[in-house]
């Protein structure tokens, strides 16, 4: 415990983005009351992603009226989460934003509409002074009590069921509902979802099918459903003011069309009017519709991903989840793998990058690319409204990252992995202390969080051990279901006694394992990890370059996911807890359509 205390204090430094100028508006003569009003002129400086002023000071209880001129030719947004402020700022216009600064404290304001490369740095600070209730006292960060149901991807269905009527029409029932959606980060967000989930359930039909969708609106405002990329009769296109009146709350509208052409399509709101479409999409109203050709050459593995964004929350989900709760793509060697990518967001592009493989772009916007013209790539940018189908042969075993290469999006959760079955089996035969041989079977019934390192390591290894222990602390009462294991990659210097003593100095809950060179090498390989000696020319002679990930295995010894220490122990703990409550490791067959 002493060693852990010494090595476990870390300071996370963030970049501070400062806007132009400062304004201080404090009135000592007026009492702090709700009737106090202050008008402030602000602007978004053109082409700089900055606020002017970047700092504002007011007294607690002030009604703040900001007149914000957006000098850019594209929209921005102004948001302060603690005061429930989130206002779109149309391009080249002045917009007035009003709110009461009801609590004392320092509050960040930021752009809530994605607007280019400088978006994530477009931040400023509101200083609220005086005797008002502080954020800590008010519990401002806590979500208000709500009777809206809380749901997550674990409650979702993958494919929407249908009935076939006497005329052979496939009849689907679709709703739009208000939900509190948990993207897997433990912080439910008020959302609007088709059939109460994000994204909406996949509709899968065959080209030429007659399709009827009975849509009922349970939202607090009118809405529509557009069938993106499908050639249909005009009246079923789902555009308010053009093809129909928006469906009011409590009403039902019936769409009907022939499923044509085949390909990756999707359905999404067109709002109650043109001004509300983006807002309703950002709330979650989108889902995939896959039209299979009649002669479909089914791949071994097929996986559909829907890319969206909740920019004002910093979240960029894949199919309603953020990493590490995203669903991996599980394959076996030799599989032909098809990934259908849909960008159902309203504002952002996503360059999706697959590590370790080259893929062919076999369809764009649902339409097949002619043979011989398919591009071979490893990054494909998916613009809003785009769909791309990519295919590759699973011929390079491992755990391969698949993520958005707009790295702020990846940091916001838009990452998953292609995982080869059996490439990580977690098997080992090692020694714990003097004379005790242990295998993975000794930990059956427990989750295992496994890391690699060595006692002479001065940087990543102590961090990894401390992170494991912080994960246990974050799990609380669930911690007794998880065993942290630290395996030495340096058996020449780390005897079983030495590694056991090393980890016990951090915490008695740790298990440290070593063994012969052959035993350690086999254990490293069983996790798909690596380790090698690096000559340093120092008195120690060498250091070790090794895998720095932590590997999570379920109680049956199946691989779940891997994490790096800087992902954060709270997030790792959340992923473990989600799996405890909902998860089972999906087989490759579960990812295949029709199984």
PDB file of C-alpha atoms in Angstrom, residues 354-582:
ATOM      1  CA  UNK A 354      -8.923  -0.411 -39.850  1.00  0.00           C
ATOM      2  CA  UNK A 355      -5.555  -1.531 -38.496  1.00  0.00           C
ATOM      3  CA  UNK A 356      -3.715  -4.557 -39.834  1.00  0.00           C
ATOM      4  CA  UNK A 357      -5.761  -5.089 -43.005  1.00  0.00           C
ATOM      5  CA  UNK A 358      -6.544  -3.609 -46.389  1.00  0.00           C
ATOM      6  CA  UNK A 359     -10.208  -3.588 -47.382  1.00  0.00           C
ATOM      7  CA  UNK A 360     -12.098  -3.193 -50.638  1.00  0.00           C
ATOM      8  CA  UNK A 361     -14.845  -0.583 -50.953  1.00  0.00           C
ATOM      9  CA  UNK A 362     -17.595  -2.738 -52.462  1.00  0.00           C
ATOM     10  CA  UNK A 363     -20.567  -0.352 -52.221  1.00  0.00           C
ATOM     11  CA  UNK A 364     -21.122   3.405 -51.902  1.00  0.00           C
ATOM     12  CA  UNK A 365     -24.454   4.825 -50.762  1.00  0.00           C
ATOM     13  CA  UNK A 366     -25.738   1.267 -50.943  1.00  0.00           C
ATOM     14  CA  UNK A 367     -24.900   0.804 -54.604  1.00  0.00           C
ATOM     15  CA  UNK A 368     -22.373  -1.879 -55.613  1.00  0.00           C
ATOM     16  CA  UNK A 369     -19.041  -0.779 -57.041  1.00  0.00           C
ATOM     17  CA  UNK A 370     -18.416  -2.559 -60.377  1.00  0.00           C
ATOM     18  CA  UNK A 371     -15.844  -5.343 -60.299  1.00  0.00           C
ATOM     19  CA  UNK A 372     -12.399  -4.021 -61.115  1.00  0.00           C
ATOM     20  CA  UNK A 373     -13.205  -0.514 -59.873  1.00  0.00           C
ATOM     21  CA  UNK A 374     -13.209  -1.309 -56.154  1.00  0.00           C
ATOM     22  CA  UNK A 375     -10.673   0.825 -54.282  1.00  0.00           C
ATOM     23  CA  UNK A 376      -8.311  -0.913 -51.859  1.00  0.00           C
ATOM     24  CA  UNK A 377      -7.907   1.201 -48.719  1.00  0.00           C
ATOM     25  CA  UNK A 378      -7.491   1.125 -44.967  1.00  0.00           C
ATOM     26  CA  UNK A 379      -9.244   4.456 -44.272  1.00  0.00           C
ATOM     27  CA  UNK A 380     -12.659   5.421 -45.606  1.00  0.00           C
ATOM     28  CA  UNK A 381     -14.198   8.800 -44.828  1.00  0.00           C
ATOM     29  CA  UNK A 382     -17.939   8.605 -44.240  1.00  0.00           C
ATOM     30  CA  UNK A 383     -19.689  11.956 -44.660  1.00  0.00           C
ATOM     31  CA  UNK A 384     -23.105  12.751 -43.108  1.00  0.00           C
ATOM     32  CA  UNK A 385     -25.725  10.779 -45.013  1.00  0.00           C
ATOM     33  CA  UNK A 386     -23.150   8.467 -46.625  1.00  0.00           C
ATOM     34  CA  UNK A 387     -23.098   4.693 -46.437  1.00  0.00           C
ATOM     35  CA  UNK A 388     -20.127   2.521 -47.396  1.00  0.00           C
ATOM     36  CA  UNK A 389     -19.752  -1.239 -47.509  1.00  0.00           C
ATOM     37  CA  UNK A 390     -16.223  -2.548 -47.084  1.00  0.00           C
ATOM     38  CA  UNK A 391     -14.934  -6.127 -47.273  1.00  0.00           C
ATOM     39  CA  UNK A 392     -11.703  -7.824 -46.251  1.00  0.00           C
ATOM     40  CA  UNK A 393     -10.363 -11.306 -45.694  1.00  0.00           C
ATOM     41  CA  UNK A 394      -9.491 -12.081 -42.080  1.00  0.00           C
ATOM     42  CA  UNK A 395      -5.926 -13.204 -42.715  1.00  0.00           C
ATOM     43  CA  UNK A 396      -3.919 -11.445 -40.004  1.00  0.00           C
ATOM     44  CA  UNK A 397      -4.770 -12.807 -36.529  1.00  0.00           C
ATOM     45  CA  UNK A 398      -4.792 -10.417 -33.623  1.00  0.00           C
ATOM     46  CA  UNK A 399      -6.824  -7.709 -31.938  1.00  0.00           C
ATOM     47  CA  UNK A 400      -7.028  -4.850 -34.429  1.00  0.00           C
ATOM     48  CA  UNK A 401      -8.275  -1.349 -33.714  1.00  0.00           C
ATOM     49  CA  UNK A 402     -11.070   0.008 -35.927  1.00  0.00           C
ATOM     50  CA  UNK A 403     -11.682   3.663 -35.162  1.00  0.00           C
ATOM     51  CA  UNK A 404     -12.401   7.163 -36.410  1.00  0.00           C
ATOM     52  CA  UNK A 405      -9.165   8.898 -37.353  1.00  0.00           C
ATOM     53  CA  UNK A 406     -10.624  12.280 -36.444  1.00  0.00           C
ATOM     54  CA  UNK A 407      -8.970  11.583 -33.116  1.00  0.00           C
ATOM     55  CA  UNK A 408     -11.242  13.767 -31.013  1.00  0.00           C
ATOM     56  CA  UNK A 409     -14.048  11.503 -32.187  1.00  0.00           C
ATOM     57  CA  UNK A 410     -12.071   8.399 -31.245  1.00  0.00           C
ATOM     58  CA  UNK A 411     -11.435   9.901 -27.812  1.00  0.00           C
ATOM     59  CA  UNK A 412     -15.186  10.484 -27.581  1.00  0.00           C
ATOM     60  CA  UNK A 413     -15.858   6.776 -27.974  1.00  0.00           C
ATOM     61  CA  UNK A 414     -15.813   6.082 -31.736  1.00  0.00           C
ATOM     62  CA  UNK A 415     -13.554   3.049 -31.519  1.00  0.00           C
ATOM     63  CA  UNK A 416     -13.978  -0.701 -31.576  1.00  0.00           C
ATOM     64  CA  UNK A 417     -11.883  -3.698 -32.628  1.00  0.00           C
ATOM     65  CA  UNK A 418     -11.715  -6.632 -34.988  1.00  0.00           C
ATOM     66  CA  UNK A 419     -10.975  -9.609 -32.751  1.00  0.00           C
ATOM     67  CA  UNK A 420      -9.926 -12.998 -34.057  1.00  0.00           C
ATOM     68  CA  UNK A 421     -11.512 -15.885 -32.183  1.00  0.00           C
ATOM     69  CA  UNK A 422      -9.026 -17.884 -30.107  1.00  0.00           C
ATOM     70  CA  UNK A 423      -6.149 -15.470 -30.765  1.00  0.00           C
ATOM     71  CA  UNK A 424      -6.438 -14.554 -27.086  1.00  0.00           C
ATOM     72  CA  UNK A 425      -7.240 -17.630 -25.041  1.00  0.00           C
ATOM     73  CA  UNK A 426      -5.603 -16.420 -21.833  1.00  0.00           C
ATOM     74  CA  UNK A 427      -4.048 -19.798 -21.052  1.00  0.00           C
ATOM     75  CA  UNK A 428      -0.989 -19.965 -18.814  1.00  0.00           C
ATOM     76  CA  UNK A 429       0.978 -22.231 -16.506  1.00  0.00           C
ATOM     77  CA  UNK A 430       3.059 -20.075 -14.173  1.00  0.00           C
ATOM     78  CA  UNK A 431       4.308 -19.919 -10.608  1.00  0.00           C
ATOM     79  CA  UNK A 432       2.940 -17.852  -7.744  1.00  0.00           C
ATOM     80  CA  UNK A 433       5.553 -17.546  -5.043  1.00  0.00           C
ATOM     81  CA  UNK A 434       7.794 -20.453  -4.076  1.00  0.00           C
ATOM     82  CA  UNK A 435       6.653 -23.806  -5.386  1.00  0.00           C
ATOM     83  CA  UNK A 436       3.018 -23.059  -6.284  1.00  0.00           C
ATOM     84  CA  UNK A 437       2.080 -23.826  -9.892  1.00  0.00           C
ATOM     85  CA  UNK A 438      -1.058 -22.022 -11.104  1.00  0.00           C
ATOM     86  CA  UNK A 439      -3.017 -22.013 -14.374  1.00  0.00           C
ATOM     87  CA  UNK A 440      -5.861 -19.914 -15.709  1.00  0.00           C
ATOM     88  CA  UNK A 441      -8.276 -22.558 -14.383  1.00  0.00           C
ATOM     89  CA  UNK A 442      -7.374 -21.576 -10.821  1.00  0.00           C
ATOM     90  CA  UNK A 443      -9.251 -18.325 -11.448  1.00  0.00           C
ATOM     91  CA  UNK A 444     -12.386 -19.837 -12.996  1.00  0.00           C
ATOM     92  CA  UNK A 445     -15.494 -18.030 -11.815  1.00  0.00           C
ATOM     93  CA  UNK A 446     -13.626 -14.715 -11.550  1.00  0.00           C
ATOM     94  CA  UNK A 447     -13.152 -11.893 -13.991  1.00  0.00           C
ATOM     95  CA  UNK A 448      -9.421 -11.533 -14.654  1.00  0.00           C
ATOM     96  CA  UNK A 449      -7.719  -8.224 -15.378  1.00  0.00           C
ATOM     97  CA  UNK A 450      -4.271  -9.208 -16.645  1.00  0.00           C
ATOM     98  CA  UNK A 451      -1.272  -6.954 -17.203  1.00  0.00           C
ATOM     99  CA  UNK A 452       2.372  -7.528 -18.115  1.00  0.00           C
ATOM    100  CA  UNK A 453       5.570  -5.920 -16.829  1.00  0.00           C
ATOM    101  CA  UNK A 454       8.651  -6.441 -14.683  1.00  0.00           C
ATOM    102  CA  UNK A 455      10.048  -5.298 -11.366  1.00  0.00           C
ATOM    103  CA  UNK A 456      12.836  -3.107 -12.805  1.00  0.00           C
ATOM    104  CA  UNK A 457      10.285  -1.058 -14.741  1.00  0.00           C
ATOM    105  CA  UNK A 458      10.000   2.500 -13.465  1.00  0.00           C
ATOM    106  CA  UNK A 459       7.171   3.907 -15.563  1.00  0.00           C
ATOM    107  CA  UNK A 460       4.348   1.922 -17.162  1.00  0.00           C
ATOM    108  CA  UNK A 461       4.421  -1.060 -14.827  1.00  0.00           C
ATOM    109  CA  UNK A 462       3.664   0.831 -11.588  1.00  0.00           C
ATOM    110  CA  UNK A 463       1.039   2.820 -13.490  1.00  0.00           C
ATOM    111  CA  UNK A 464      -0.597  -0.368 -14.748  1.00  0.00           C
ATOM    112  CA  UNK A 465      -0.713  -1.923 -11.278  1.00  0.00           C
ATOM    113  CA  UNK A 466      -2.128   1.244  -9.742  1.00  0.00           C
ATOM    114  CA  UNK A 467      -4.717   1.449 -12.495  1.00  0.00           C
ATOM    115  CA  UNK A 468      -5.798  -2.143 -11.795  1.00  0.00           C
ATOM    116  CA  UNK A 469      -6.202  -1.312  -8.128  1.00  0.00           C
ATOM    117  CA  UNK A 470      -8.089   1.881  -8.928  1.00  0.00           C
ATOM    118  CA  UNK A 471     -10.430  -0.234 -11.062  1.00  0.00           C
ATOM    119  CA  UNK A 472     -11.142  -2.410  -8.025  1.00  0.00           C
ATOM    120  CA  UNK A 473     -11.798   0.671  -5.916  1.00  0.00           C
ATOM    121  CA  UNK A 474     -14.181   2.012  -8.566  1.00  0.00           C
ATOM    122  CA  UNK A 475     -16.074  -1.297  -8.639  1.00  0.00           C
ATOM    123  CA  UNK A 476     -16.943  -1.088  -4.950  1.00  0.00           C
ATOM    124  CA  UNK A 477     -18.928  -4.143  -3.866  1.00  0.00           C
ATOM    125  CA  UNK A 478     -18.371  -5.777  -7.265  1.00  0.00           C
ATOM    126  CA  UNK A 479     -14.587  -5.799  -6.809  1.00  0.00           C
ATOM    127  CA  UNK A 480     -14.607  -9.238  -5.203  1.00  0.00           C
ATOM    128  CA  UNK A 481     -15.567 -10.695  -8.598  1.00  0.00           C
ATOM    129  CA  UNK A 482     -12.365  -9.423 -10.257  1.00  0.00           C
ATOM    130  CA  UNK A 483      -8.822 -10.741  -9.818  1.00  0.00           C
ATOM    131  CA  UNK A 484      -5.985  -8.454 -10.961  1.00  0.00           C
ATOM    132  CA  UNK A 485      -2.993 -10.467 -12.227  1.00  0.00           C
ATOM    133  CA  UNK A 486       0.445  -9.079 -13.084  1.00  0.00           C
ATOM    134  CA  UNK A 487       2.683 -11.388 -15.162  1.00  0.00           C
ATOM    135  CA  UNK A 488       6.418 -10.770 -15.375  1.00  0.00           C
ATOM    136  CA  UNK A 489       7.971 -10.563 -18.845  1.00  0.00           C
ATOM    137  CA  UNK A 490      11.481 -10.786 -17.343  1.00  0.00           C
ATOM    138  CA  UNK A 491      11.780 -14.211 -15.672  1.00  0.00           C
ATOM    139  CA  UNK A 492      15.599 -14.056 -15.702  1.00  0.00           C
ATOM    140  CA  UNK A 493      15.465 -11.315 -13.070  1.00  0.00           C
ATOM    141  CA  UNK A 494      11.954 -11.777 -11.664  1.00  0.00           C
ATOM    142  CA  UNK A 495      11.722 -15.003  -9.713  1.00  0.00           C
ATOM    143  CA  UNK A 496       8.223 -16.035  -8.586  1.00  0.00           C
ATOM    144  CA  UNK A 497       9.143 -14.855  -5.084  1.00  0.00           C
ATOM    145  CA  UNK A 498      10.378 -11.472  -6.386  1.00  0.00           C
ATOM    146  CA  UNK A 499       7.312 -10.694  -8.484  1.00  0.00           C
ATOM    147  CA  UNK A 500       4.972 -11.771  -5.684  1.00  0.00           C
ATOM    148  CA  UNK A 501       6.764  -9.508  -3.209  1.00  0.00           C
ATOM    149  CA  UNK A 502       6.731  -6.662  -5.743  1.00  0.00           C
ATOM    150  CA  UNK A 503       2.972  -6.657  -6.326  1.00  0.00           C
ATOM    151  CA  UNK A 504       2.155  -7.231  -2.653  1.00  0.00           C
ATOM    152  CA  UNK A 505       3.977  -3.979  -1.874  1.00  0.00           C
ATOM    153  CA  UNK A 506       1.237  -2.240  -3.839  1.00  0.00           C
ATOM    154  CA  UNK A 507      -1.758  -4.121  -2.464  1.00  0.00           C
ATOM    155  CA  UNK A 508      -2.533  -7.575  -1.090  1.00  0.00           C
ATOM    156  CA  UNK A 509      -5.282  -8.025  -3.676  1.00  0.00           C
ATOM    157  CA  UNK A 510      -2.715  -8.298  -6.475  1.00  0.00           C
ATOM    158  CA  UNK A 511      -1.454 -11.635  -7.788  1.00  0.00           C
ATOM    159  CA  UNK A 512       2.054 -11.676  -9.289  1.00  0.00           C
ATOM    160  CA  UNK A 513       3.172 -14.541 -11.531  1.00  0.00           C
ATOM    161  CA  UNK A 514       6.447 -15.594 -13.140  1.00  0.00           C
ATOM    162  CA  UNK A 515       8.064 -18.852 -14.231  1.00  0.00           C
ATOM    163  CA  UNK A 516      10.588 -20.270 -16.626  1.00  0.00           C
ATOM    164  CA  UNK A 517      11.360 -18.446 -19.863  1.00  0.00           C
ATOM    165  CA  UNK A 518       9.275 -21.020 -21.752  1.00  0.00           C
ATOM    166  CA  UNK A 519       6.316 -20.638 -19.390  1.00  0.00           C
ATOM    167  CA  UNK A 520       6.395 -16.844 -19.590  1.00  0.00           C
ATOM    168  CA  UNK A 521       6.752 -16.837 -23.390  1.00  0.00           C
ATOM    169  CA  UNK A 522       3.758 -19.148 -23.738  1.00  0.00           C
ATOM    170  CA  UNK A 523       1.678 -16.913 -21.464  1.00  0.00           C
ATOM    171  CA  UNK A 524       2.609 -13.797 -23.444  1.00  0.00           C
ATOM    172  CA  UNK A 525       1.628 -15.490 -26.701  1.00  0.00           C
ATOM    173  CA  UNK A 526      -1.683 -16.710 -25.296  1.00  0.00           C
ATOM    174  CA  UNK A 527      -2.724 -13.079 -24.773  1.00  0.00           C
ATOM    175  CA  UNK A 528      -1.497 -11.955 -28.190  1.00  0.00           C
ATOM    176  CA  UNK A 529       1.001  -9.757 -26.358  1.00  0.00           C
ATOM    177  CA  UNK A 530       4.719  -9.219 -26.939  1.00  0.00           C
ATOM    178  CA  UNK A 531       7.941  -8.695 -24.980  1.00  0.00           C
ATOM    179  CA  UNK A 532      11.576  -8.260 -25.989  1.00  0.00           C
ATOM    180  CA  UNK A 533      14.839  -7.255 -24.379  1.00  0.00           C
ATOM    181  CA  UNK A 534      16.305  -3.847 -25.250  1.00  0.00           C
ATOM    182  CA  UNK A 535      20.004  -3.311 -24.553  1.00  0.00           C
ATOM    183  CA  UNK A 536      20.529  -0.077 -22.647  1.00  0.00           C
ATOM    184  CA  UNK A 537      24.270  -0.041 -21.975  1.00  0.00           C
ATOM    185  CA  UNK A 538      23.477   0.673 -18.336  1.00  0.00           C
ATOM    186  CA  UNK A 539      24.528  -1.295 -15.291  1.00  0.00           C
ATOM    187  CA  UNK A 540      21.245  -3.187 -15.484  1.00  0.00           C
ATOM    188  CA  UNK A 541      22.213  -4.352 -18.959  1.00  0.00           C
ATOM    189  CA  UNK A 542      18.792  -4.259 -20.555  1.00  0.00           C
ATOM    190  CA  UNK A 543      15.207  -3.130 -20.195  1.00  0.00           C
ATOM    191  CA  UNK A 544      12.047  -4.736 -21.552  1.00  0.00           C
ATOM    192  CA  UNK A 545       9.795  -3.461 -24.315  1.00  0.00           C
ATOM    193  CA  UNK A 546       6.404  -5.097 -23.806  1.00  0.00           C
ATOM    194  CA  UNK A 547       2.654  -4.852 -24.245  1.00  0.00           C
ATOM    195  CA  UNK A 548       1.193  -2.220 -21.961  1.00  0.00           C
ATOM    196  CA  UNK A 549      -2.464  -3.169 -22.245  1.00  0.00           C
ATOM    197  CA  UNK A 550      -4.644  -4.750 -19.580  1.00  0.00           C
ATOM    198  CA  UNK A 551      -6.610  -7.771 -20.805  1.00  0.00           C
ATOM    199  CA  UNK A 552     -10.065  -8.507 -19.423  1.00  0.00           C
ATOM    200  CA  UNK A 553     -11.222 -12.144 -19.375  1.00  0.00           C
ATOM    201  CA  UNK A 554     -14.667 -13.274 -18.273  1.00  0.00           C
ATOM    202  CA  UNK A 555     -15.312 -15.899 -15.550  1.00  0.00           C
ATOM    203  CA  UNK A 556     -15.232 -18.651 -18.198  1.00  0.00           C
ATOM    204  CA  UNK A 557     -11.862 -17.500 -19.518  1.00  0.00           C
ATOM    205  CA  UNK A 558     -13.173 -15.794 -22.666  1.00  0.00           C
ATOM    206  CA  UNK A 559     -11.514 -12.590 -23.824  1.00  0.00           C
ATOM    207  CA  UNK A 560     -13.754  -9.522 -23.482  1.00  0.00           C
ATOM    208  CA  UNK A 561     -11.636  -6.464 -24.205  1.00  0.00           C
ATOM    209  CA  UNK A 562      -8.319  -4.775 -23.586  1.00  0.00           C
ATOM    210  CA  UNK A 563      -7.547  -1.352 -22.137  1.00  0.00           C
ATOM    211  CA  UNK A 564      -4.590   0.947 -21.760  1.00  0.00           C
ATOM    212  CA  UNK A 565      -4.007   2.631 -18.425  1.00  0.00           C
ATOM    213  CA  UNK A 566      -4.729   6.174 -19.601  1.00  0.00           C
ATOM    214  CA  UNK A 567      -8.249   5.198 -20.594  1.00  0.00           C
ATOM    215  CA  UNK A 568      -9.114   5.739 -16.944  1.00  0.00           C
ATOM    216  CA  UNK A 569      -9.972   3.272 -14.175  1.00  0.00           C
ATOM    217  CA  UNK A 570     -13.552   4.523 -13.892  1.00  0.00           C
ATOM    218  CA  UNK A 571     -14.170   3.717 -17.541  1.00  0.00           C
ATOM    219  CA  UNK A 572     -12.585   0.281 -17.225  1.00  0.00           C
ATOM    220  CA  UNK A 573     -14.694  -0.406 -14.136  1.00  0.00           C
ATOM    221  CA  UNK A 574     -17.815   0.699 -15.985  1.00  0.00           C
ATOM    222  CA  UNK A 575     -17.044  -1.684 -18.833  1.00  0.00           C
ATOM    223  CA  UNK A 576     -16.582  -4.551 -16.370  1.00  0.00           C
ATOM    224  CA  UNK A 577     -19.783  -3.714 -14.521  1.00  0.00           C
ATOM    225  CA  UNK A 578     -21.726  -3.499 -17.792  1.00  0.00           C
ATOM    226  CA  UNK A 579     -20.492  -6.970 -18.677  1.00  0.00           C
ATOM    227  CA  UNK A 580     -21.361  -8.290 -15.225  1.00  0.00           C
ATOM    228  CA  UNK A 581     -24.931  -7.100 -15.578  1.00  0.00           C
ATOM    229  CA  UNK A 582     -25.640  -7.657 -19.238  1.00  0.00           C
TER     230      UNK A 582
END
